[in-house]
PDB file of C-alpha atoms in Angstrom:
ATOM      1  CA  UNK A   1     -62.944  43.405 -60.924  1.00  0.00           C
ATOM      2  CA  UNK A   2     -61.851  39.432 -61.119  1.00  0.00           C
ATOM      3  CA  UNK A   3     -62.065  39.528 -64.956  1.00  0.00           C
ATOM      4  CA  UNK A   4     -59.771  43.168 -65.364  1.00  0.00           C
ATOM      5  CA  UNK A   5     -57.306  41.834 -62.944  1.00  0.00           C
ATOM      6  CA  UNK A   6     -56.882  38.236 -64.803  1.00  0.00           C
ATOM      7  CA  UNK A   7     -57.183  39.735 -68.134  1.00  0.00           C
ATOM      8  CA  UNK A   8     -54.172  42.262 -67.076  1.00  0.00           C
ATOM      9  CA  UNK A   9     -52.241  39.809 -65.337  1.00  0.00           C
ATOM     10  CA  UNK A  10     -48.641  39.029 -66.398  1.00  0.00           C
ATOM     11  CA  UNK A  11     -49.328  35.278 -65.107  1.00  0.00           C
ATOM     12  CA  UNK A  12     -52.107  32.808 -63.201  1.00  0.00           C
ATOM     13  CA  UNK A  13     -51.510  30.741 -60.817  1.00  0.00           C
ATOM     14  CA  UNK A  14     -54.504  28.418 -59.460  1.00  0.00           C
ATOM     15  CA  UNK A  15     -54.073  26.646 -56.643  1.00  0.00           C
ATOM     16  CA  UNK A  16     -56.397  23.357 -55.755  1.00  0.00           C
ATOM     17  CA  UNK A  17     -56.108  20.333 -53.541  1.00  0.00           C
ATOM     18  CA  UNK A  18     -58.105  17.112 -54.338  1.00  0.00           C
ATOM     19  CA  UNK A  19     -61.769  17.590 -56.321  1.00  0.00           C
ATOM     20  CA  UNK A  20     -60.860  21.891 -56.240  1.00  0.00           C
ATOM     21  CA  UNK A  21     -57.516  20.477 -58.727  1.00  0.00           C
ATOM     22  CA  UNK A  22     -59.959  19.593 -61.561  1.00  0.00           C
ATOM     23  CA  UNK A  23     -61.524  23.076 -60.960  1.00  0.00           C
ATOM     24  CA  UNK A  24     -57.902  24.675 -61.104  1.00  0.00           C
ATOM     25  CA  UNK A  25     -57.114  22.778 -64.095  1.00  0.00           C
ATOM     26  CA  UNK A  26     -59.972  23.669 -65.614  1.00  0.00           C
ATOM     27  CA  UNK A  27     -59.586  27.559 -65.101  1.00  0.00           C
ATOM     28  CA  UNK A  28     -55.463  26.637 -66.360  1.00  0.00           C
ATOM     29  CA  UNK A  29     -56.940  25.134 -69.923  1.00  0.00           C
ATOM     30  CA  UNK A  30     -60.063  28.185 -70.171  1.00  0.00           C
ATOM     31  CA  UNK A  31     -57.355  31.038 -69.662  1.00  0.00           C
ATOM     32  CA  UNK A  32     -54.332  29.616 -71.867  1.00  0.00           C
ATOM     33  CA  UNK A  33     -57.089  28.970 -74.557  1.00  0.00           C
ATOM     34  CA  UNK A  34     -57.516  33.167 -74.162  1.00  0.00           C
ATOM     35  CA  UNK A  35     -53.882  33.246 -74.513  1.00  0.00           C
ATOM     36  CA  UNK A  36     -53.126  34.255 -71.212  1.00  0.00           C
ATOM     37  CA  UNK A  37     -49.775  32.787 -68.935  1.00  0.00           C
ATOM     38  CA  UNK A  38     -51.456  30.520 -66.881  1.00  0.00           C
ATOM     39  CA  UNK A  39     -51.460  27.182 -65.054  1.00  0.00           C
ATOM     40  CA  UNK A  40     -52.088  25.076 -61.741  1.00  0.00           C
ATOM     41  CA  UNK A  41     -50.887  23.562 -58.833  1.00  0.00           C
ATOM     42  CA  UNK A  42     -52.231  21.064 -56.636  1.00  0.00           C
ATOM     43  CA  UNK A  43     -49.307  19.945 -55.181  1.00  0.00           C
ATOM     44  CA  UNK A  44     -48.775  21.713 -51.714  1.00  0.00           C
ATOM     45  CA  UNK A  45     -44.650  22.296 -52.042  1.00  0.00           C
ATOM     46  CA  UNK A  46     -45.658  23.604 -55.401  1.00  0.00           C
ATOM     47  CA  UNK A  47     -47.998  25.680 -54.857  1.00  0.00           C
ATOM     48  CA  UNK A  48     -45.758  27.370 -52.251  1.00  0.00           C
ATOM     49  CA  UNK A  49     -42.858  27.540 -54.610  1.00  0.00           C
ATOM     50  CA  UNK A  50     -44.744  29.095 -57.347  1.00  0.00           C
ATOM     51  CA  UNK A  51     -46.619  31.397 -55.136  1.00  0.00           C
ATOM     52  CA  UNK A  52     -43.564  32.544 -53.152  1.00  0.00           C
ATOM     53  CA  UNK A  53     -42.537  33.888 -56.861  1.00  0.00           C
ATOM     54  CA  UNK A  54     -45.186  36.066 -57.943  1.00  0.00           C
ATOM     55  CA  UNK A  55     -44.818  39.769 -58.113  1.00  0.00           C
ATOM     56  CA  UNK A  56     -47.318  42.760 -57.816  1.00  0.00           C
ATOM     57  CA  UNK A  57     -48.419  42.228 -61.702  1.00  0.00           C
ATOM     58  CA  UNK A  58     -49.749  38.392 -60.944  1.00  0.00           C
ATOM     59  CA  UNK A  59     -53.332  36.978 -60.456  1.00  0.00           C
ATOM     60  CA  UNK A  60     -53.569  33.808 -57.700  1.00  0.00           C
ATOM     61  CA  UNK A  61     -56.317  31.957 -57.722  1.00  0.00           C
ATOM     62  CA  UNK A  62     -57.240  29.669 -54.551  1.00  0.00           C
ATOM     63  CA  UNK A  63     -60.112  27.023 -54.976  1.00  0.00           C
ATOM     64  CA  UNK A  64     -61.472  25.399 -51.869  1.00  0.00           C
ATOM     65  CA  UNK A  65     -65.195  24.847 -51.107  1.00  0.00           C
ATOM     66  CA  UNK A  66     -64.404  24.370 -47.608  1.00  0.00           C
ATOM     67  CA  UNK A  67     -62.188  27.786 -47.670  1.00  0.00           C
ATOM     68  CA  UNK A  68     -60.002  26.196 -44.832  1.00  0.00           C
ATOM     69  CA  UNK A  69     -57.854  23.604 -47.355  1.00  0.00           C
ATOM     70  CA  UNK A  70     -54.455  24.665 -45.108  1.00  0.00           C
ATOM     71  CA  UNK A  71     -52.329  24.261 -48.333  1.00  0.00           C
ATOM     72  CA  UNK A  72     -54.515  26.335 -50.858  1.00  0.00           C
ATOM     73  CA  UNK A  73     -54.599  29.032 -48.055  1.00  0.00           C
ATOM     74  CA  UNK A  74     -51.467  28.698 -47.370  1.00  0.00           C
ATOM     75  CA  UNK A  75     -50.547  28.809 -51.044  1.00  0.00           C
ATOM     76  CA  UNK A  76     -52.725  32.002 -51.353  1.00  0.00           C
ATOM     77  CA  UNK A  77     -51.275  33.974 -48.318  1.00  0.00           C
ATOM     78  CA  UNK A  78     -47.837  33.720 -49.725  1.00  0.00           C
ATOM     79  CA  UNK A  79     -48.887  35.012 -53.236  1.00  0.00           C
ATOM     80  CA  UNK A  80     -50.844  37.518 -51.229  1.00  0.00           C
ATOM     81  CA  UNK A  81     -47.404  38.659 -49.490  1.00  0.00           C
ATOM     82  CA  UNK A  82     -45.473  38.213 -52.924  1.00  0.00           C
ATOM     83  CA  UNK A  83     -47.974  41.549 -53.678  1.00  0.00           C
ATOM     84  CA  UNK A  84     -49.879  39.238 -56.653  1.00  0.00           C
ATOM     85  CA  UNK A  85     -54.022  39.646 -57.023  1.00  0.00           C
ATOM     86  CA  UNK A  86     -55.482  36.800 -55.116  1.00  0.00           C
ATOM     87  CA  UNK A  87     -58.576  35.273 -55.579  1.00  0.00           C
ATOM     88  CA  UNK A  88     -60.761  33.251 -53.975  1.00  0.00           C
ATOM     89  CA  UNK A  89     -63.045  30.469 -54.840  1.00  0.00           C
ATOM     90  CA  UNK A  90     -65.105  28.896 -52.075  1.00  0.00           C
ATOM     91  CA  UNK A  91     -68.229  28.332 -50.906  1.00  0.00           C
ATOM     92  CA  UNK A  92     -67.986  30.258 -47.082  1.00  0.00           C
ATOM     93  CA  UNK A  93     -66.963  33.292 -46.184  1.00  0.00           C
ATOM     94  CA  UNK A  94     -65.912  33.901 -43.649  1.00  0.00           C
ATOM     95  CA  UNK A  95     -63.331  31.584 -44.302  1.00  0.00           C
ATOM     96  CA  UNK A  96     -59.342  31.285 -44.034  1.00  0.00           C
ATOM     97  CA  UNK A  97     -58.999  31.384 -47.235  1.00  0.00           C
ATOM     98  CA  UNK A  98     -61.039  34.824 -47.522  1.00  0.00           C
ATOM     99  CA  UNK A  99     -58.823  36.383 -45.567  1.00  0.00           C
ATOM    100  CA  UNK A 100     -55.820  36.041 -48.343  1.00  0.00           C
ATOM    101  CA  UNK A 101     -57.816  37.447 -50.978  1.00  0.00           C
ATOM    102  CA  UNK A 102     -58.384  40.480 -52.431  1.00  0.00           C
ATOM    103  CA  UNK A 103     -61.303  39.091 -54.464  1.00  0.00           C
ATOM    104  CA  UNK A 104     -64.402  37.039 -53.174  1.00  0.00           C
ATOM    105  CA  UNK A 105     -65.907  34.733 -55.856  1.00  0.00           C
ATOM    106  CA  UNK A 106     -68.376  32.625 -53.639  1.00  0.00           C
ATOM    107  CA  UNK A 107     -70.271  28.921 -54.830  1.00  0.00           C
ATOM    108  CA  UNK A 108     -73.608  28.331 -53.325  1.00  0.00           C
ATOM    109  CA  UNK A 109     -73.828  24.681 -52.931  1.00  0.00           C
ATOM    110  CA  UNK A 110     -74.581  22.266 -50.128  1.00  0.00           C
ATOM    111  CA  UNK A 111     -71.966  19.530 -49.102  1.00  0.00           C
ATOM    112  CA  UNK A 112     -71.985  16.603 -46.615  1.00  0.00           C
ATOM    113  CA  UNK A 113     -69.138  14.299 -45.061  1.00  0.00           C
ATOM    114  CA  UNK A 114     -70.528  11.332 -46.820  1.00  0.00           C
ATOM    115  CA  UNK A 115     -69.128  13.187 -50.501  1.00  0.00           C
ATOM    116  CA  UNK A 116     -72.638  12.377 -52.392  1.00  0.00           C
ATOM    117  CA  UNK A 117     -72.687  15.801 -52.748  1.00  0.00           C
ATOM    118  CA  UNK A 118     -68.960  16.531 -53.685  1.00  0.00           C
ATOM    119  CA  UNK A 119     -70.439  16.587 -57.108  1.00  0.00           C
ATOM    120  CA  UNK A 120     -72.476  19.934 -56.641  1.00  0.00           C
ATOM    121  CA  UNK A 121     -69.518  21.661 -55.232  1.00  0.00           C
ATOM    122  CA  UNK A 122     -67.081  21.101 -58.484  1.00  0.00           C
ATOM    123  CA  UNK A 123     -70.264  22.083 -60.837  1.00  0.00           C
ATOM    124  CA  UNK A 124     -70.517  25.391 -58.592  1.00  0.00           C
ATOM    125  CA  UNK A 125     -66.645  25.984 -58.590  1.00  0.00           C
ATOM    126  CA  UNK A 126     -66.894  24.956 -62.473  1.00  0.00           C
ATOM    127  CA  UNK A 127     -69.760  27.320 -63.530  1.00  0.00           C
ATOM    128  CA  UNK A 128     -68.043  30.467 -61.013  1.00  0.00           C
ATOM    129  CA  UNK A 129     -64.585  29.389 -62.970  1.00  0.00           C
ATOM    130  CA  UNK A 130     -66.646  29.590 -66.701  1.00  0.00           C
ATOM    131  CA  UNK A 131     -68.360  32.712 -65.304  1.00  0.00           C
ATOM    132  CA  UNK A 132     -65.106  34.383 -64.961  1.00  0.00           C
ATOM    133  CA  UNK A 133     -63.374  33.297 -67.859  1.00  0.00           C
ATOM    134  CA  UNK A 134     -66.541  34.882 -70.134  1.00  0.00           C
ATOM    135  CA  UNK A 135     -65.794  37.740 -68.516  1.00  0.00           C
ATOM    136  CA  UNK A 136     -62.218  37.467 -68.965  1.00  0.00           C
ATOM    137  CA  UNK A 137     -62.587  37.576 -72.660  1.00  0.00           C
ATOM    138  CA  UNK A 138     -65.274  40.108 -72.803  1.00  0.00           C
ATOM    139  CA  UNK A 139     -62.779  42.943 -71.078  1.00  0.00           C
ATOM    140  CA  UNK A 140     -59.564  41.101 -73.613  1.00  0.00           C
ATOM    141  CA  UNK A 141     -62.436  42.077 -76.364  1.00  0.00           C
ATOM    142  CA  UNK A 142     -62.026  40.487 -80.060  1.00  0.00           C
ATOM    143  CA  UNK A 143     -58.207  39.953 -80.378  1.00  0.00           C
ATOM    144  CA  UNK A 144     -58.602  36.784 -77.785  1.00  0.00           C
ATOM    145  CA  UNK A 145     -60.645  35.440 -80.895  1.00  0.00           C
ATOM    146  CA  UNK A 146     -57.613  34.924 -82.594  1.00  0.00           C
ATOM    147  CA  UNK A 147     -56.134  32.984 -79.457  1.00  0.00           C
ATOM    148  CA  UNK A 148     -59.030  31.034 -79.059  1.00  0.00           C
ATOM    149  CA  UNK A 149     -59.182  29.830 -82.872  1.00  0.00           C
ATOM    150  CA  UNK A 150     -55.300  29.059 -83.061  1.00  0.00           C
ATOM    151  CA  UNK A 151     -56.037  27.121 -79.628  1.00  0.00           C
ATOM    152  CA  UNK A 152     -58.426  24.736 -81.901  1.00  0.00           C
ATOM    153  CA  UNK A 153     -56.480  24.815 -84.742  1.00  0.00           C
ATOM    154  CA  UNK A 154     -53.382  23.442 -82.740  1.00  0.00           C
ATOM    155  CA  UNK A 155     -55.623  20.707 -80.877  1.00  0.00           C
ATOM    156  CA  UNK A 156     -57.096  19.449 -84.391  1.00  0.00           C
ATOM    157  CA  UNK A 157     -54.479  16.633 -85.362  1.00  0.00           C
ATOM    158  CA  UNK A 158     -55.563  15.356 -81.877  1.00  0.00           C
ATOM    159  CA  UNK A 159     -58.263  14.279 -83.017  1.00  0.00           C
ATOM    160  CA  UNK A 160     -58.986  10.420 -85.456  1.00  0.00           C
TER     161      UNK A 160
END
């Protein structure tokens, strides 16, 4: 359901605060590379400005292990309202931030205060993020080939 509502949306918004902002950027570069309208936000008054403008034919994505980051929730209520897709990354439900989404992916990782373990939450969020962009391109089916080849084409003369 995730992968038919990205792969049909208009645009993506991801939304992530601190370590969850690598995870949103990551999800930004994976879908644009499919050649879908995408991109991220970790910026609280952005995230709220972007969301706020979202319409019925628009994916939001919210990342937060925690599921209670106040401005990714916050972020993904208001696209939630704006009548967009949300979805939710995190690692609890119940959470806040399952309450503003439509969609449930969940991590499975364990996390203490003392952040030694902040490293096992970003690989979860990161391998539920690749998870869902394979999928994405599985229901776009062989013409995001041609996206995905122009992508590396394009990104070539980066390189010495």
């Amino acid at each position: 359901v995730a992968a038919k509502a990205v792969a049909g949306a208009r645009k993506i918004d991801i939304y992530g605060s601190g370590y969850s902002y690598f995870t949103a950027l990551d999800g930004k570069l994976k879908f644009t590379r499919l050649g879908l309208i995408a991109d991220c936000y970790g910026d609280g008054h952005l995230q709220m400005a972007a969301a706020s403008g979202l319409q019925r034919t628009d994916v939001a994505i919210g990342v937060s292990h925690s599921g209670s980051t106040k401005d990714v929730v916050d972020a993904l209520t208001t696209a939630h309202k704006s009548r967009a897709t949300t979805i939710a990354v995190t690692n609890f439900s119940p959470s806040p931030i399952t309450r503003a989404a439509d969609i449930v992916l969940l991590t499975a990782s364990s996390e203490t205060p003392l952040g030694g373990e902040v490293l096992t939450s970003r690989i979860a969020q990161l391998c539920v993020v690749d998870v869902l962009s394979v999928a994405v391109a599985i229901v776009i089916g062989e013409s995001c080939l041609e996206h995905i080849r122009n992508a590396a084409e394009a990104v070539k003369g980066k390189r010495y």
